[in-house]
Amino acid sequence: MKVARKQRLILIALMVVGTGIATAFALKSFNENLMYFFSTTDVVAGKAPKDALFRLGGMVVKGTVIRPDKGMMVRFTLTDFSKEVTVEYTGILPDLFREGQGIVAHGKLNTQGVFIAQEVLAKHDENYMPPEVKASLKKKATTEGKL
Amino acid sequence: MFLIPDAVVRFYHRMASPPHFYTFTEQCMPWLVGVFVILVSAGLVGGLYLAPADYQQGDSYRIIYIHVPSAWMSLFIYIVMAVAGAIGLVWRIKLAEVVLVSSAPIGAAFTFIALVTGSLWGKPMWGTWWVWDARLTSELVLLFLYLGVMGLYGAMDDKRVASKAVAILALVGVVNIPIIHYSVEWWSSLHQGPTVITKTGKPAMHSSMLIPLLLMALAFKVYYVIALMQRARTELLSRERNSQWVKNKIAMGAKL
């Protein structure tokens, strides 16, 4: 390789590596802001903002979705399999909202530590399968459970 | 370059010559179009008709057959652009510059399709058209990078100088590619994690749904090659309009 070409190649490599390092530092320092939501553990640990709106993500605990006064208000518990937070929401839930699914709620904590959501979004997981496969997986899980 | 076989080096050098590239791509075109038609029909029939409905989303998930291949292409084309940019800067090969500038509109189109199809799916499934999470935002930045490359190239009259400028822009922007890819793992996001290339190494998708998806991804790749060749050919003709080989082509009554 000719010297001039080699120098240009090195220069380009340095430029790409340099941008990469600079971006890595920038992203590292903005890490918290890039998080789309807080986990339930963050909220219980008091890391989430007290008086401001924020997003809370977690799994809807099975059997906790209730409508206390038979109206539009729905109450459920979110978990990250370590700590739990109770959420209240009045409005229409997205198609994918169901027990055992991940959701992201936008709102704030009240004085009792209940999260009052203004918006609830369903978070889809990465699994895709036909209904029959899901049914047989469930069957397999229950028979294994019995053994 | 002792590691690369002679035949490959020779092919590479020949392809770098504009007249040879022009003739070669003309000969390839019918074959590529044939392969594309076969792949895209197999992928669409497999994805929209043969593949079963999803256990959670029903038929709505089928937008994946456009959304995911487009999103993959948006990343892939950017990498091609950056590599072509580096080759153009180091070896001053005209054809590499042409590949770079011809790729940008195709990449921008795929990025746009990925964003729009994602948004259409997001409204019923997530409950919102758009959120500013890491994945969606970084993909939007990618669209602006493509548009930036196109705008910068169009703004300069001297196309050799313009090519150098856009090559540097493409190379700086390449830092966004790993950010898009890993955004769903590094940060909490509304967008789901990877389905096909998971941490466990096994796709989180049933094979009856996965095979059409991979066929569509291949079809989109071939489509990119076709579109790139067409754009590169016109770009070459306009750049080399004063050279002898273009004049000969016209004199011979070659199809333009």
Coordinates of C-alpha atoms in Angstrom, one line a residue:
Chain A
M1 CA 0.0 0.0 0.0
K2 CA 1.3 3.4 -0.9
V3 CA 2.2 5.8 2.0
A4 CA -0.4 8.4 1.1
R5 CA -3.2 5.8 1.1
K6 CA -2.0 4.3 4.3
Q7 CA -2.1 7.7 6.0
R8 CA -5.6 8.3 4.7
L9 CA -6.7 4.9 6.0
I10 CA -5.2 5.6 9.4
L11 CA -6.8 9.0 9.5
I12 CA -10.2 7.6 8.7
A13 CA -9.8 4.8 11.3
L14 CA -8.9 7.4 13.9
M15 CA -11.9 9.5 13.0
V16 CA -14.3 6.6 13.3
V17 CA -12.8 5.4 16.6
G18 CA -12.7 9.0 17.9
T19 CA -16.4 9.6 17.1
G20 CA -17.2 6.2 18.7
I21 CA -15.4 7.1 21.9
A22 CA -16.9 10.5 22.1
T23 CA -20.4 9.1 21.6
A24 CA -19.8 6.4 24.1
F25 CA -18.9 9.0 26.8
A26 CA -21.9 11.2 25.8
L27 CA -24.3 8.2 26.0
K28 CA -22.8 7.1 29.3
S29 CA -23.4 10.4 30.9
F30 CA -27.0 10.6 29.5
N31 CA -27.7 7.0 30.5
E32 CA -30.5 7.9 32.9
N33 CA -32.2 10.2 30.5
L34 CA -32.2 7.5 27.8
M35 CA -34.1 5.1 29.9
Y36 CA -37.6 5.1 28.7
F37 CA -39.1 4.0 32.1
F38 CA -38.3 3.4 35.7
S39 CA -38.6 -0.1 37.1
T40 CA -40.9 -0.9 40.1
T41 CA -37.7 -1.5 42.2
D42 CA -36.5 2.1 41.4
V43 CA -39.9 3.4 42.6
V44 CA -39.9 1.4 45.8
A45 CA -36.3 2.5 46.4
G46 CA -37.3 6.2 45.9
K47 CA -35.3 6.7 42.8
A48 CA -38.2 7.9 40.8
P49 CA -39.3 11.6 40.9
K50 CA -41.7 12.4 43.7
D51 CA -43.8 15.3 42.3
A52 CA -43.1 15.0 38.6
L53 CA -44.6 12.8 35.8
F54 CA -42.5 9.8 34.9
R55 CA -42.9 6.4 33.2
L56 CA -43.1 3.1 35.1
G57 CA -42.6 -0.2 33.4
G58 CA -43.3 -3.7 34.6
M59 CA -45.3 -6.9 34.3
V60 CA -49.0 -6.9 35.2
V61 CA -49.3 -9.4 38.1
K62 CA -51.7 -12.2 37.3
G63 CA -55.1 -11.9 39.1
T64 CA -54.6 -8.3 40.2
V65 CA -56.5 -6.5 37.5
I66 CA -59.8 -5.2 39.1
R67 CA -62.3 -2.5 38.5
P68 CA -63.1 -1.4 42.1
D69 CA -66.2 0.7 41.4
K70 CA -67.3 -1.2 38.3
G71 CA -66.5 1.9 36.2
M72 CA -63.7 2.9 33.9
M73 CA -61.1 3.0 36.7
V74 CA -58.9 -0.1 36.7
R75 CA -56.4 -1.0 39.4
F76 CA -53.6 -3.5 39.0
T77 CA -50.2 -4.4 40.4
L78 CA -46.9 -4.1 38.4
T79 CA -43.8 -6.1 39.2
D80 CA -40.3 -6.6 38.0
F81 CA -40.2 -9.9 39.9
S82 CA -38.6 -8.2 42.9
K83 CA -40.8 -5.2 44.1
E84 CA -44.4 -4.4 43.3
V85 CA -46.2 -1.1 42.7
T86 CA -50.0 -0.6 42.5
V87 CA -51.3 1.4 39.5
E88 CA -54.6 3.1 38.9
Y89 CA -55.8 4.1 35.5
T90 CA -59.0 5.5 34.0
G91 CA -59.3 5.1 30.3
I92 CA -59.1 2.6 27.4
L93 CA -56.4 0.0 27.6
P94 CA -54.4 -1.0 24.5
D95 CA -55.1 -4.4 22.7
L96 CA -52.1 -6.1 24.2
F97 CA -52.8 -5.2 27.8
R98 CA -53.3 -8.4 29.7
E99 CA -52.3 -10.1 32.9
G100 CA -48.7 -11.4 32.7
Q101 CA -47.7 -8.9 30.0
G102 CA -45.3 -6.0 30.2
I103 CA -46.7 -2.5 30.1
V104 CA -45.4 1.1 30.4
A105 CA -47.5 3.6 32.3
H106 CA -47.0 7.4 32.3
G107 CA -48.1 9.3 35.4
K108 CA -47.1 10.1 39.0
L109 CA -47.2 8.7 42.5
N110 CA -49.8 9.9 44.9
T111 CA -49.1 10.4 48.7
Q112 CA -50.0 6.7 49.4
G113 CA -47.4 5.5 46.9
V114 CA -50.0 4.5 44.4
F115 CA -49.1 5.3 40.8
I116 CA -51.8 7.3 39.1
A117 CA -51.4 6.7 35.4
Q118 CA -52.5 9.1 32.7
E119 CA -51.5 6.8 29.8
V120 CA -50.9 3.0 29.6
L121 CA -48.9 1.5 26.8
A122 CA -48.5 -2.2 26.2
K123 CA -44.9 -3.4 25.7
H124 CA -44.8 -6.3 23.3
D125 CA -42.2 -9.0 24.0
E126 CA -40.1 -10.7 21.4
N127 CA -42.1 -13.9 21.2
Y128 CA -44.1 -14.8 18.1
M129 CA -45.9 -18.2 17.8
P130 CA -49.1 -19.7 16.6
P131 CA -51.9 -20.1 19.2
E132 CA -51.7 -23.9 19.0
V133 CA -48.0 -23.8 20.0
K134 CA -48.8 -21.5 22.9
A135 CA -51.6 -24.0 24.0
S136 CA -49.2 -27.0 23.9
L137 CA -46.5 -25.1 25.7
K138 CA -49.0 -24.3 28.5
K139 CA -50.1 -27.9 28.6
K140 CA -46.6 -29.1 28.8
A141 CA -45.9 -26.6 31.6
T142 CA -48.9 -27.8 33.7
T143 CA -48.1 -31.5 33.3
E144 CA -44.5 -30.9 34.3
G145 CA -45.8 -28.9 37.2
K146 CA -47.9 -31.9 38.3
L147 CA -44.8 -34.2 38.2
Chain B
M1 CA -2.9 -7.7 0.0
F2 CA -1.3 -11.2 0.0
L3 CA -4.3 -12.8 1.8
I4 CA -6.8 -12.1 -1.0
P5 CA -6.7 -14.5 -4.0
D6 CA -5.6 -13.0 -7.3
A7 CA -9.0 -13.7 -9.0
V8 CA -10.8 -11.6 -6.4
V9 CA -8.4 -8.8 -6.7
R10 CA -8.7 -8.9 -10.5
F11 CA -12.5 -8.9 -10.3
Y12 CA -12.4 -6.0 -7.9
H13 CA -10.2 -3.9 -10.1
R14 CA -12.3 -4.7 -13.2
M15 CA -15.5 -3.7 -11.4
A16 CA -13.9 -0.4 -10.4
S17 CA -13.7 0.5 -14.0
P18 CA -16.9 2.4 -15.0
P19 CA -17.3 1.0 -18.5
H20 CA -16.9 -2.6 -17.3
F21 CA -19.3 -2.0 -14.4
Y22 CA -21.9 -0.5 -16.8
T23 CA -21.8 -3.6 -19.1
F24 CA -21.6 -6.1 -16.3
T25 CA -24.6 -4.7 -14.4
E26 CA -26.6 -4.7 -17.6
Q27 CA -26.0 -8.4 -18.0
C28 CA -26.8 -9.1 -14.4
M29 CA -30.1 -7.3 -14.3
P30 CA -32.5 -9.9 -15.7
W31 CA -31.2 -12.5 -13.4
L32 CA -31.4 -10.3 -10.3
V33 CA -35.0 -9.3 -11.2
G34 CA -35.9 -13.0 -11.6
V35 CA -34.4 -13.9 -8.3
F36 CA -36.2 -10.9 -6.6
V37 CA -39.6 -11.9 -8.0
I38 CA -39.2 -15.5 -6.9
L39 CA -38.1 -14.5 -3.4
V40 CA -40.6 -11.7 -2.8
S41 CA -43.6 -13.9 -4.0
A42 CA -42.5 -16.8 -1.8
G43 CA -42.0 -14.4 1.1
L44 CA -45.4 -12.7 0.7
V45 CA -47.4 -15.9 0.2
G46 CA -45.6 -17.5 3.1
G47 CA -46.0 -14.5 5.4
L48 CA -49.5 -13.3 4.5
Y49 CA -51.2 -16.6 3.7
L50 CA -49.3 -19.6 4.9
A51 CA -48.0 -18.4 8.2
P52 CA -50.3 -18.8 11.2
A53 CA -51.8 -15.9 13.2
D54 CA -49.9 -14.9 16.3
Y55 CA -51.1 -16.1 19.8
Q56 CA -51.2 -12.5 21.1
Q57 CA -51.6 -10.1 18.1
G58 CA -53.6 -12.2 15.7
D59 CA -53.1 -11.1 12.1
S60 CA -51.8 -7.7 13.0
Y61 CA -48.3 -9.0 13.5
R62 CA -48.0 -9.6 9.7
I63 CA -46.7 -6.1 9.2
I64 CA -43.4 -7.6 10.5
Y65 CA -42.8 -9.0 7.0
I66 CA -42.3 -5.4 5.8
H67 CA -41.2 -3.7 8.9
V68 CA -38.3 -5.9 10.0
P69 CA -36.7 -6.4 6.6
S70 CA -36.9 -2.7 6.0
A71 CA -35.3 -1.9 9.3
W72 CA -32.5 -4.4 8.7
M73 CA -31.9 -2.9 5.2
S74 CA -31.8 0.6 6.7
L75 CA -28.8 -0.5 8.9
F76 CA -27.2 -2.6 6.2
I77 CA -27.3 0.1 3.5
Y78 CA -25.8 2.6 5.9
I79 CA -22.9 0.2 6.6
V80 CA -22.4 -0.3 2.8
M81 CA -22.4 3.5 2.4
A82 CA -19.8 4.0 5.1
V83 CA -17.5 1.2 3.7
A84 CA -17.9 2.7 0.2
G85 CA -17.1 6.1 1.6
A86 CA -13.9 4.8 3.3
I87 CA -12.8 3.0 0.0
G88 CA -13.5 6.2 -1.9
L89 CA -11.5 8.4 0.4
V90 CA -8.5 6.0 0.7
W91 CA -8.2 4.6 -2.9
R92 CA -10.0 7.5 -4.7
I93 CA -12.1 4.9 -6.6
K94 CA -14.9 6.7 -8.5
L95 CA -17.2 3.7 -8.4
A96 CA -17.1 3.6 -4.6
E97 CA -18.2 7.2 -4.5
V98 CA -21.1 6.4 -6.9
V99 CA -22.1 3.4 -4.7
L100 CA -22.2 5.7 -1.7
V101 CA -24.3 8.5 -3.2
S102 CA -26.6 6.0 -5.0
S103 CA -27.3 4.1 -1.8
A104 CA -28.5 7.1 0.2
P105 CA -32.0 7.5 -1.3
I106 CA -32.7 3.7 -1.1
G107 CA -31.6 3.6 2.5
A108 CA -33.7 6.7 3.3
A109 CA -36.7 5.0 1.7
F110 CA -36.2 1.8 3.7
T111 CA -35.8 3.8 7.0
F112 CA -39.0 5.7 6.2
I113 CA -40.9 2.5 5.5
A114 CA -39.6 1.0 8.8
L115 CA -40.7 4.1 10.7
V116 CA -44.1 4.3 9.1
T117 CA -45.0 0.6 9.4
G118 CA -43.8 0.6 13.0
S119 CA -46.0 3.5 13.7
L120 CA -49.0 1.9 12.1
W121 CA -48.5 -1.2 14.2
G122 CA -47.7 0.7 17.4
K123 CA -51.1 2.5 17.5
P124 CA -53.2 -0.6 18.0
M125 CA -50.6 -2.7 19.8
W126 CA -48.8 -0.3 22.1
G127 CA -51.6 2.3 22.2
T128 CA -49.5 5.1 20.6
W129 CA -48.2 6.1 17.2
W130 CA -44.8 7.3 18.5
V131 CA -42.7 7.4 21.6
W132 CA -39.3 8.9 22.1
D133 CA -37.6 5.8 23.3
A134 CA -34.0 4.9 22.4
R135 CA -34.9 2.6 19.4
L136 CA -37.4 4.9 17.7
T137 CA -35.3 8.0 18.3
S138 CA -32.1 6.5 17.0
E139 CA -33.9 5.2 13.9
L140 CA -35.2 8.7 13.2
V141 CA -31.7 10.0 13.5
L142 CA -30.7 7.5 10.9
L143 CA -33.3 8.9 8.5
F144 CA -31.9 12.4 9.0
L145 CA -28.4 11.1 8.4
Y146 CA -29.5 9.6 5.0
L147 CA -31.3 12.9 4.2
G148 CA -28.2 14.8 5.2
V149 CA -26.0 12.7 2.8
M150 CA -28.5 13.4 0.0
G151 CA -28.7 17.1 0.8
L152 CA -25.0 17.6 1.2
Y153 CA -24.2 15.8 -2.1
G154 CA -26.9 17.8 -3.9
A155 CA -25.6 21.1 -2.5
M156 CA -22.2 20.9 -4.1
D157 CA -21.5 21.3 -7.8
D158 CA -18.1 19.5 -8.0
K159 CA -19.2 15.9 -7.5
R160 CA -15.7 14.7 -6.7
V161 CA -15.5 17.2 -3.8
A162 CA -19.1 16.5 -2.8
S163 CA -18.3 12.7 -2.7
K164 CA -15.5 13.3 -0.2
A165 CA -17.7 15.5 2.0
V166 CA -20.6 12.9 2.1
A167 CA -18.1 10.1 2.7
I168 CA -16.9 11.8 5.9
L169 CA -20.5 12.4 7.0
A170 CA -21.4 8.7 6.3
L171 CA -18.3 7.6 8.3
V172 CA -19.1 9.9 11.3
G173 CA -22.7 8.7 11.2
V174 CA -21.8 5.1 11.3
V175 CA -21.5 5.4 15.1
N176 CA -25.3 5.4 15.1
I177 CA -25.6 1.9 13.7
P178 CA -24.5 0.0 16.9
I179 CA -26.6 2.4 18.9
I180 CA -29.7 1.5 16.9
H181 CA -28.9 -2.2 17.1
Y182 CA -28.2 -2.3 20.9
S183 CA -30.7 0.4 21.9
V184 CA -33.2 -2.1 23.1
E185 CA -30.6 -3.9 25.2
W186 CA -28.7 -1.0 26.7
W187 CA -31.7 1.0 27.8
S188 CA -35.2 0.3 28.8
S189 CA -37.4 1.0 25.7
L190 CA -41.0 0.5 24.6
H191 CA -39.7 -1.3 21.5
Q192 CA -39.3 -5.0 22.1
G193 CA -35.9 -6.8 22.1
P194 CA -34.5 -8.8 19.2
T195 CA -36.6 -11.8 18.1
V196 CA -34.4 -13.4 15.4
I197 CA -30.9 -13.1 16.9
T198 CA -31.6 -13.5 20.6
K199 CA -29.2 -13.9 23.5
T200 CA -30.0 -17.6 23.8
G201 CA -29.1 -18.0 20.1
K202 CA -32.5 -19.4 19.3
P203 CA -35.1 -17.3 17.4
A204 CA -38.0 -16.4 19.7
M205 CA -40.3 -17.0 16.7
H206 CA -42.0 -20.1 15.4
S207 CA -40.3 -21.5 12.2
S208 CA -43.5 -21.2 10.2
M209 CA -43.4 -17.5 10.8
L210 CA -39.6 -17.1 10.7
I211 CA -39.0 -18.7 7.2
P212 CA -41.1 -16.2 5.3
L213 CA -39.5 -13.4 7.3
L214 CA -36.0 -14.5 6.2
L215 CA -37.2 -14.9 2.6
M216 CA -38.5 -11.3 2.7
A217 CA -35.2 -10.1 4.1
L218 CA -33.3 -11.8 1.3
A219 CA -35.8 -10.4 -1.3
F220 CA -35.2 -6.8 0.1
K221 CA -31.4 -7.4 -0.2
V222 CA -31.8 -8.3 -3.8
Y223 CA -34.1 -5.4 -4.4
Y224 CA -31.4 -3.1 -2.9
V225 CA -28.8 -4.5 -5.3
I226 CA -31.2 -3.9 -8.3
A227 CA -32.0 -0.4 -7.2
L228 CA -28.4 0.4 -6.4
M229 CA -27.2 -0.8 -9.8
Q230 CA -29.9 1.2 -11.6
R231 CA -29.0 4.4 -9.7
A232 CA -25.3 3.8 -10.0
R233 CA -25.6 3.4 -13.8
T234 CA -27.4 6.7 -14.3
E235 CA -25.0 8.4 -11.9
L236 CA -22.0 7.0 -13.8
L237 CA -23.4 8.1 -17.1
S238 CA -24.0 11.7 -15.9
R239 CA -20.5 11.9 -14.3
E240 CA -18.7 10.4 -17.2
R241 CA -20.8 12.1 -19.9
N242 CA -17.6 13.6 -21.5
S243 CA -15.6 10.4 -21.5
Q244 CA -15.0 8.2 -24.6
W245 CA -16.8 5.1 -23.4
V246 CA -20.1 6.9 -22.9
K247 CA -19.7 8.5 -26.3
N248 CA -19.0 5.0 -27.8
K249 CA -22.1 3.6 -26.0
I250 CA -24.2 6.3 -27.5
A251 CA -22.7 5.9 -31.0
M252 CA -23.3 2.2 -30.8
G253 CA -27.0 2.9 -30.0
A254 CA -26.7 1.2 -26.6
K255 CA -29.8 1.2 -24.4
L256 CA -29.6 4.1 -22.0

